[in-house]
PDB file of C-alpha atoms in Angstrom:
ATOM      1  CA  MET A  42       0.263   0.077   0.095  1.00 58.00           C
ATOM      2  CA  PRO A  43       1.240   3.572  -0.992  1.00 64.00           C
ATOM      3  CA  ALA A  44       1.980   5.959   1.670  1.00 69.00           C
ATOM      4  CA  LYS A  45      -0.351   8.917   2.291  1.00 71.00           C
ATOM      5  CA  THR A  46       1.520  12.105   1.075  1.00 73.00           C
ATOM      6  CA  THR A  47      -0.105  15.367   2.443  1.00 74.00           C
ATOM      7  CA  PRO A  48       0.076  18.234  -0.052  1.00 73.00           C
ATOM      8  CA  LYS A  49       2.316  20.229  -0.109  1.00 73.00           C
ATOM      9  CA  LYS A  50       0.648  23.309   1.096  1.00 73.00           C
ATOM     10  CA  PRO A  51       1.535  26.725  -0.063  1.00 71.00           C
ATOM     11  CA  THR A  52       3.702  29.422   1.378  1.00 72.00           C
ATOM     12  CA  ALA A  53       2.912  32.954   2.143  1.00 69.00           C
ATOM     13  CA  ARG A  54       4.062  35.395   0.405  1.00 70.00           C
ATOM     14  CA  LYS A  55       6.694  37.510   3.188  1.00 66.00           C
ATOM     15  CA  ARG A  56       4.994  40.906   3.215  1.00 64.00           C
ATOM     16  CA  SER A  57       7.406  43.680   3.640  1.00 63.00           C
ATOM     17  CA  THR A  58       7.215  46.483   6.325  1.00 58.00           C
ATOM     18  CA  ALA A  59       4.189  48.031   6.289  1.00 58.00           C
ATOM     19  CA  ARG A  60       4.371  51.456   4.262  1.00 61.00           C
ATOM     20  CA  ARG A  61       3.642  55.072   5.628  1.00 59.00           C
ATOM     21  CA  LYS A  62       0.449  56.835   4.068  1.00 62.00           C
ATOM     22  CA  ARG A  63       0.789  59.566   2.229  1.00 64.00           C
ATOM     23  CA  LEU A  64      -2.117  62.237   1.884  1.00 60.00           C
ATOM     24  CA  ALA A  65      -2.725  63.166  -1.600  1.00 63.00           C
ATOM     25  CA  PRO A  66      -2.261  66.396  -1.978  1.00 65.00           C
ATOM     26  CA  ARG A  67      -4.961  68.840  -2.075  1.00 63.00           C
ATOM     27  CA  LYS A  68      -6.569  68.985  -5.619  1.00 64.00           C
ATOM     28  CA  PRO A  69      -5.669  72.623  -7.144  1.00 63.00           C
ATOM     29  CA  ILE A  70      -8.468  74.890  -8.323  1.00 63.00           C
ATOM     30  CA  ALA A  71      -9.541  74.607 -12.069  1.00 65.00           C
ATOM     31  CA  ARG A  72      -8.737  77.509 -14.732  1.00 70.00           C
ATOM     32  CA  THR A  73     -10.921  79.837 -15.818  1.00 68.00           C
ATOM     33  CA  PRO A  74     -12.351  78.126 -19.037  1.00 72.00           C
ATOM     34  CA  LYS A  75     -10.973  79.738 -22.964  1.00 76.00           C
ATOM     35  CA  SER A  76     -13.934  78.668 -24.848  1.00 79.00           C
ATOM     36  CA  GLY A  77     -17.675  78.843 -24.090  1.00 80.00           C
ATOM     37  CA  SER A  78     -20.484  81.929 -23.751  1.00 86.00           C
ATOM     38  CA  PRO A  79     -19.053  85.273 -22.604  1.00 87.00           C
ATOM     39  CA  ILE A  80     -21.062  84.262 -19.494  1.00 89.00           C
ATOM     40  CA  ASP A  81     -19.892  80.933 -18.563  1.00 87.00           C
ATOM     41  CA  ARG A  82     -16.409  82.125 -18.392  1.00 87.00           C
ATOM     42  CA  LEU A  83     -17.770  84.772 -16.101  1.00 90.00           C
ATOM     43  CA  GLY A  84     -19.703  82.439 -13.844  1.00 90.00           C
ATOM     44  CA  ALA A  85     -16.214  80.188 -14.128  1.00 88.00           C
ATOM     45  CA  TRP A  86     -14.049  83.069 -12.854  1.00 88.00           C
ATOM     46  CA  MET A  87     -16.155  84.283  -9.929  1.00 91.00           C
ATOM     47  CA  ALA A  88     -16.360  80.406  -8.920  1.00 90.00           C
ATOM     48  CA  ILE A  89     -12.800  80.015  -8.802  1.00 89.00           C
ATOM     49  CA  ARG A  90     -12.066  83.743  -7.295  1.00 90.00           C
ATOM     50  CA  ILE A  91     -14.530  82.529  -4.310  1.00 92.00           C
ATOM     51  CA  ALA A  92     -13.028  79.321  -3.773  1.00 90.00           C
ATOM     52  CA  THR A  93      -9.691  80.354  -3.568  1.00 87.00           C
ATOM     53  CA  HIS A  94     -10.907  83.204  -1.001  1.00 89.00           C
ATOM     54  CA  ALA A  95     -12.366  80.743   1.163  1.00 90.00           C
ATOM     55  CA  GLN A  96      -9.701  78.321   0.920  1.00 86.00           C
ATOM     56  CA  GLU A  97      -6.970  81.418   2.202  1.00 85.00           C
ATOM     57  CA  HIS A  98      -9.259  82.170   4.794  1.00 87.00           C
ATOM     58  CA  MET A  99      -9.916  79.211   6.639  1.00 87.00           C
ATOM     59  CA  ALA A 100      -6.697  78.477   6.492  1.00 84.00           C
ATOM     60  CA  ALA A 101      -5.960  81.458   8.312  1.00 84.00           C
ATOM     61  CA  THR A 102      -8.696  80.974  10.941  1.00 85.00           C
ATOM     62  CA  VAL A 103      -7.372  77.786  11.038  1.00 86.00           C
ATOM     63  CA  SER A 104      -3.654  79.344  11.895  1.00 85.00           C
ATOM     64  CA  ARG A 105      -5.392  82.168  14.571  1.00 87.00           C
ATOM     65  CA  LYS A 106      -7.329  79.347  16.209  1.00 88.00           C
ATOM     66  CA  ASP A 107      -4.159  77.397  16.875  1.00 84.00           C
ATOM     67  CA  ALA A 108      -1.692  80.218  17.984  1.00 85.00           C
ATOM     68  CA  ALA A 109      -4.998  81.095  20.710  1.00 86.00           C
ATOM     69  CA  ILE A 110      -4.586  78.015  22.051  1.00 86.00           C
ATOM     70  CA  LEU A 111      -0.914  78.151  22.341  1.00 84.00           C
ATOM     71  CA  ARG A 112      -0.894  81.169  24.100  1.00 84.00           C
ATOM     72  CA  ILE A 113      -3.995  80.081  26.102  1.00 85.00           C
ATOM     73  CA  THR A 114      -1.747  76.997  27.463  1.00 88.00           C
ATOM     74  CA  HIS A 115       0.711  78.911  28.228  1.00 86.00           C
ATOM     75  CA  GLU A 116      -0.651  82.234  29.773  1.00 85.00           C
ATOM     76  CA  ASN A 117       2.390  83.936  31.851  1.00 84.00           C
ATOM     77  CA  CYS A 118       4.557  80.954  31.185  1.00 85.00           C
ATOM     78  CA  PRO A 119       8.423  82.326  31.167  1.00 85.00           C
ATOM     79  CA  THR A 120      10.159  80.369  29.059  1.00 85.00           C
ATOM     80  CA  CYS A 121       8.461  82.190  25.632  1.00 82.00           C
ATOM     81  CA  LYS A 122       5.909  85.179  27.581  1.00 81.00           C
ATOM     82  CA  GLY A 123       2.997  83.858  26.972  1.00 80.00           C
ATOM     83  CA  ASN A 124       3.489  82.808  23.289  1.00 80.00           C
ATOM     84  CA  GLY A 125       3.857  79.320  22.970  1.00 82.00           C
ATOM     85  CA  GLN A 126       5.892  79.342  20.925  1.00 80.00           C
ATOM     86  CA  ILE A 127      10.063  80.430  20.780  1.00 81.00           C
ATOM     87  CA  PHE A 128      10.773  82.536  17.696  1.00 78.00           C
ATOM     88  CA  THR A 129      14.771  82.358  17.226  1.00 78.00           C
ATOM     89  CA  LYS A 130      16.835  85.213  15.832  1.00 75.00           C
ATOM     90  CA  GLY A 131      20.597  85.068  14.252  1.00 76.00           C
ATOM     91  CA  LYS A 132      23.682  86.860  15.146  1.00 78.00           C
ATOM     92  CA  ASP A 133      22.931  89.925  12.535  1.00 73.00           C
ATOM     93  CA  GLY A 134      19.610  89.817  14.954  1.00 69.00           C
ATOM     94  CA  SER A 135      17.057  88.721  12.041  1.00 68.00           C
ATOM     95  CA  PHE A 136      14.054  85.736  11.922  1.00 71.00           C
ATOM     96  CA  THR A 137      15.484  82.662  11.650  1.00 74.00           C
ATOM     97  CA  GLY A 138      12.690  80.565  12.866  1.00 73.00           C
ATOM     98  CA  SER A 139      10.738  79.723  16.376  1.00 77.00           C
ATOM     99  CA  LYS A 140      10.691  76.257  17.782  1.00 81.00           C
ATOM    100  CA  PRO A 141       7.678  75.175  20.211  1.00 82.00           C
ATOM    101  CA  CYS A 142       8.005  76.381  23.955  1.00 85.00           C
ATOM    102  CA  PRO A 143       9.340  73.292  25.962  1.00 85.00           C
ATOM    103  CA  ALA A 144       7.839  74.194  28.804  1.00 85.00           C
ATOM    104  CA  LYS A 145       5.070  72.216  30.237  1.00 86.00           C
ATOM    105  CA  PRO A 146       1.439  74.314  29.373  1.00 86.00           C
ATOM    106  CA  ARG A 147       0.783  75.425  32.091  1.00 82.00           C
ATOM    107  CA  VAL A 148      -3.390  74.398  30.699  1.00 83.00           C
ATOM    108  CA  GLN A 149      -4.230  71.199  29.489  1.00 84.00           C
ATOM    109  CA  LYS A 150      -7.796  72.022  28.184  1.00 86.00           C
ATOM    110  CA  VAL A 151      -9.843  75.166  27.107  1.00 86.00           C
ATOM    111  CA  SER A 152     -12.857  76.478  26.135  1.00 88.00           C
ATOM    112  CA  ARG A 153     -13.117  76.497  22.301  1.00 89.00           C
ATOM    113  CA  LEU A 154     -16.153  79.671  23.109  1.00 89.00           C
ATOM    114  CA  ARG A 155     -12.310  81.450  24.836  1.00 87.00           C
ATOM    115  CA  VAL A 156     -10.456  79.984  21.954  1.00 87.00           C
ATOM    116  CA  ALA A 157     -12.837  81.704  18.954  1.00 86.00           C
ATOM    117  CA  MET A 158     -13.117  85.449  21.136  1.00 87.00           C
ATOM    118  CA  VAL A 159      -9.484  85.004  21.666  1.00 84.00           C
ATOM    119  CA  ALA A 160      -8.667  84.372  17.825  1.00 84.00           C
ATOM    120  CA  ARG A 161     -11.441  86.866  16.699  1.00 85.00           C
ATOM    121  CA  PHE A 162     -11.293  90.265  18.616  1.00 83.00           C
ATOM    122  CA  GLY A 163      -8.669  92.484  20.143  1.00 74.00           C
ATOM    123  CA  PRO A 164      -5.317  93.486  18.950  1.00 74.00           C
ATOM    124  CA  ASP A 165      -2.912  90.375  19.912  1.00 76.00           C
ATOM    125  CA  ARG A 166      -5.234  87.984  18.026  1.00 77.00           C
ATOM    126  CA  SER A 167      -2.193  87.723  15.160  1.00 77.00           C
ATOM    127  CA  THR A 168       0.489  86.945  17.838  1.00 79.00           C
ATOM    128  CA  GLY A 169       1.914  84.274  17.130  1.00 77.00           C
ATOM    129  CA  LEU A 170       1.738  83.761  13.087  1.00 82.00           C
ATOM    130  CA  LEU A 171       4.130  84.716  10.573  1.00 83.00           C
ATOM    131  CA  GLY A 172       3.714  87.016   7.877  1.00 85.00           C
ATOM    132  CA  TRP A 173       6.138  87.754   4.752  1.00 85.00           C
ATOM    133  CA  THR A 174       7.716  91.137   3.459  1.00 86.00           C
ATOM    134  CA  CYS A 175       9.202  91.534  -0.293  1.00 87.00           C
ATOM    135  CA  PRO A 176      11.438  94.867  -0.779  1.00 86.00           C
ATOM    136  CA  CYS A 177       9.885  95.094  -3.943  1.00 87.00           C
ATOM    137  CA  GLY A 178       6.641  97.103  -1.088  1.00 86.00           C
ATOM    138  CA  SER A 179       4.408  93.733  -1.828  1.00 87.00           C
ATOM    139  CA  LYS A 180       4.049  92.064   1.735  1.00 85.00           C
ATOM    140  CA  GLU A 181       1.069  90.027   3.249  1.00 85.00           C
ATOM    141  CA  LYS A 182      -0.266  90.119   6.985  1.00 83.00           C
ATOM    142  CA  PRO A 183       1.704  86.908   9.733  1.00 84.00           C
ATOM    143  CA  ARG A 184      -1.006  84.341   8.863  1.00 83.00           C
ATOM    144  CA  TYR A 185       0.830  81.114   9.094  1.00 83.00           C
ATOM    145  CA  ARG A 186       1.683  79.022  11.552  1.00 79.00           C
ATOM    146  CA  ASP A 187       5.334  78.356  11.065  1.00 77.00           C
ATOM    147  CA  ALA A 188       8.146  78.920   9.040  1.00 77.00           C
ATOM    148  CA  LYS A 189       7.612  76.867   6.579  1.00 79.00           C
ATOM    149  CA  LEU A 190       4.382  78.000   5.491  1.00 81.00           C
ATOM    150  CA  ALA A 191       5.182  81.742   5.257  1.00 82.00           C
ATOM    151  CA  THR A 192       8.881  80.865   3.226  1.00 83.00           C
ATOM    152  CA  LYS A 193       7.277  79.073   0.559  1.00 85.00           C
ATOM    153  CA  ALA A 194       4.569  81.543   0.281  1.00 86.00           C
ATOM    154  CA  LEU A 195       7.133  83.774   0.047  1.00 86.00           C
ATOM    155  CA  ARG A 196       8.965  81.940  -2.312  1.00 87.00           C
ATOM    156  CA  ALA A 197       5.320  81.840  -4.883  1.00 88.00           C
ATOM    157  CA  HIS A 198       5.228  85.407  -5.066  1.00 88.00           C
ATOM    158  CA  GLU A 199       9.369  85.523  -6.103  1.00 87.00           C
ATOM    159  CA  THR A 200       8.362  82.754  -8.559  1.00 88.00           C
ATOM    160  CA  LYS A 201       5.159  84.922  -9.612  1.00 87.00           C
ATOM    161  CA  LYS A 202       6.728  88.349  -9.544  1.00 87.00           C
ATOM    162  CA  HIS A 203      10.560  87.991 -10.003  1.00 86.00           C
ATOM    163  CA  GLY A 204      10.908  85.399 -12.024  1.00 83.00           C
ATOM    164  CA  GLY A 205      11.745  82.978  -9.479  1.00 80.00           C
ATOM    165  CA  LYS A 206      15.173  84.741  -8.191  1.00 81.00           C
ATOM    166  CA  SER A 207      15.761  85.557  -4.219  1.00 79.00           C
ATOM    167  CA  VAL A 208      15.149  89.639  -4.559  1.00 79.00           C
ATOM    168  CA  GLY A 209      15.947  89.663  -0.943  1.00 80.00           C
ATOM    169  CA  GLY A 210      12.350  89.336   1.086  1.00 81.00           C
ATOM    170  CA  ALA A 211      11.914  87.737   4.885  1.00 78.00           C
ATOM    171  CA  TRP A 212       9.386  87.088   6.628  1.00 77.00           C
ATOM    172  CA  TYR A 213       8.353  88.642  10.485  1.00 78.00           C
ATOM    173  CA  ALA A 214       6.649  87.380  13.453  1.00 76.00           C
ATOM    174  CA  GLN A 215       4.065  89.131  15.580  1.00 73.00           C
ATOM    175  CA  VAL A 216       4.402  88.741  18.730  1.00 69.00           C
ATOM    176  CA  THR A 217       2.906  90.617  21.761  1.00 62.00           C
ATOM    177  CA  ASP A 218       5.221  93.680  23.449  1.00 58.00           C
ATOM    178  CA  PRO A 219       5.484  94.041  27.304  1.00 49.00           C
ATOM    179  CA  ALA A 220       3.899  96.408  29.162  1.00 36.00           C
ATOM    180  CA  VAL A 221       5.933  98.613  29.206  1.00 37.00           C
ATOM    181  CA  PRO A 222       5.266 101.261  32.113  1.00 41.00           C
ATOM    182  CA  GLN A 223       4.537 105.080  31.335  1.00 45.00           C
ATOM    183  CA  PRO A 224       6.900 107.480  33.076  1.00 50.00           C
ATOM    184  CA  THR A 225       4.157 109.093  35.364  1.00 48.00           C
ATOM    185  CA  PRO A 226       4.289 113.132  34.327  1.00 55.00           C
ATOM    186  CA  PRO A 227       6.419 115.969  36.839  1.00 56.00           C
ATOM    187  CA  GLN A 228       3.601 117.000  40.096  1.00 56.00           C
ATOM    188  CA  PRO A 229       4.440 120.713  39.694  1.00 59.00           C
ATOM    189  CA  ALA A 230       5.818 121.615  43.206  1.00 60.00           C
ATOM    190  CA  PRO A 231       3.829 123.628  45.136  1.00 65.00           C
ATOM    191  CA  ILE A 232       2.903 126.935  45.133  1.00 69.00           C
ATOM    192  CA  PRO A 233       4.411 128.943  48.742  1.00 69.00           C
ATOM    193  CA  ALA A 234       2.015 130.961  50.144  1.00 68.00           C
ATOM    194  CA  THR A 235       2.407 134.756  51.284  1.00 69.00           C
ATOM    195  CA  PRO A 236       1.197 136.134  53.954  1.00 60.00           C
TER     196      PRO A 236
END
């Protein structure tokens, strides 16, 4: 009687290590069509303008809220002066970037209402954000969360207006100025009473 043989099991294919998923880049906003009736082209142009403006507005709003959360959680922090991040300077005093505050946040939870109020109202609503300025006179108000995004916007401006050549633009940060005590005006000397 022949010996029973078991069918050979297929060997499992060796799997490679899991790769990190990359987020797909956002779809660019469409261009205005070159053909069609003028009314159709005007409608498409207007829709693109509105979509672009809404995208920029939402990005600025999110940046302001992020900065507000950092300011609230690091309120009265001696390390970062209540900013939530430390702005670094080069040897010549120019702004070179930012890094997160190494100190532990003093507040762990923040109410959504307070974040909304701090991000929308008051003189400090853009504190902790970055803007850029170019020698040609163009500039953008502080609206970026980190130096990388501000640099990207500056490079886009240089590509569009200066043919891709750097002309010495720089970015700047808006920070809170420590309250400077105002000198009290001198009091006039009392007038001596005459008899």
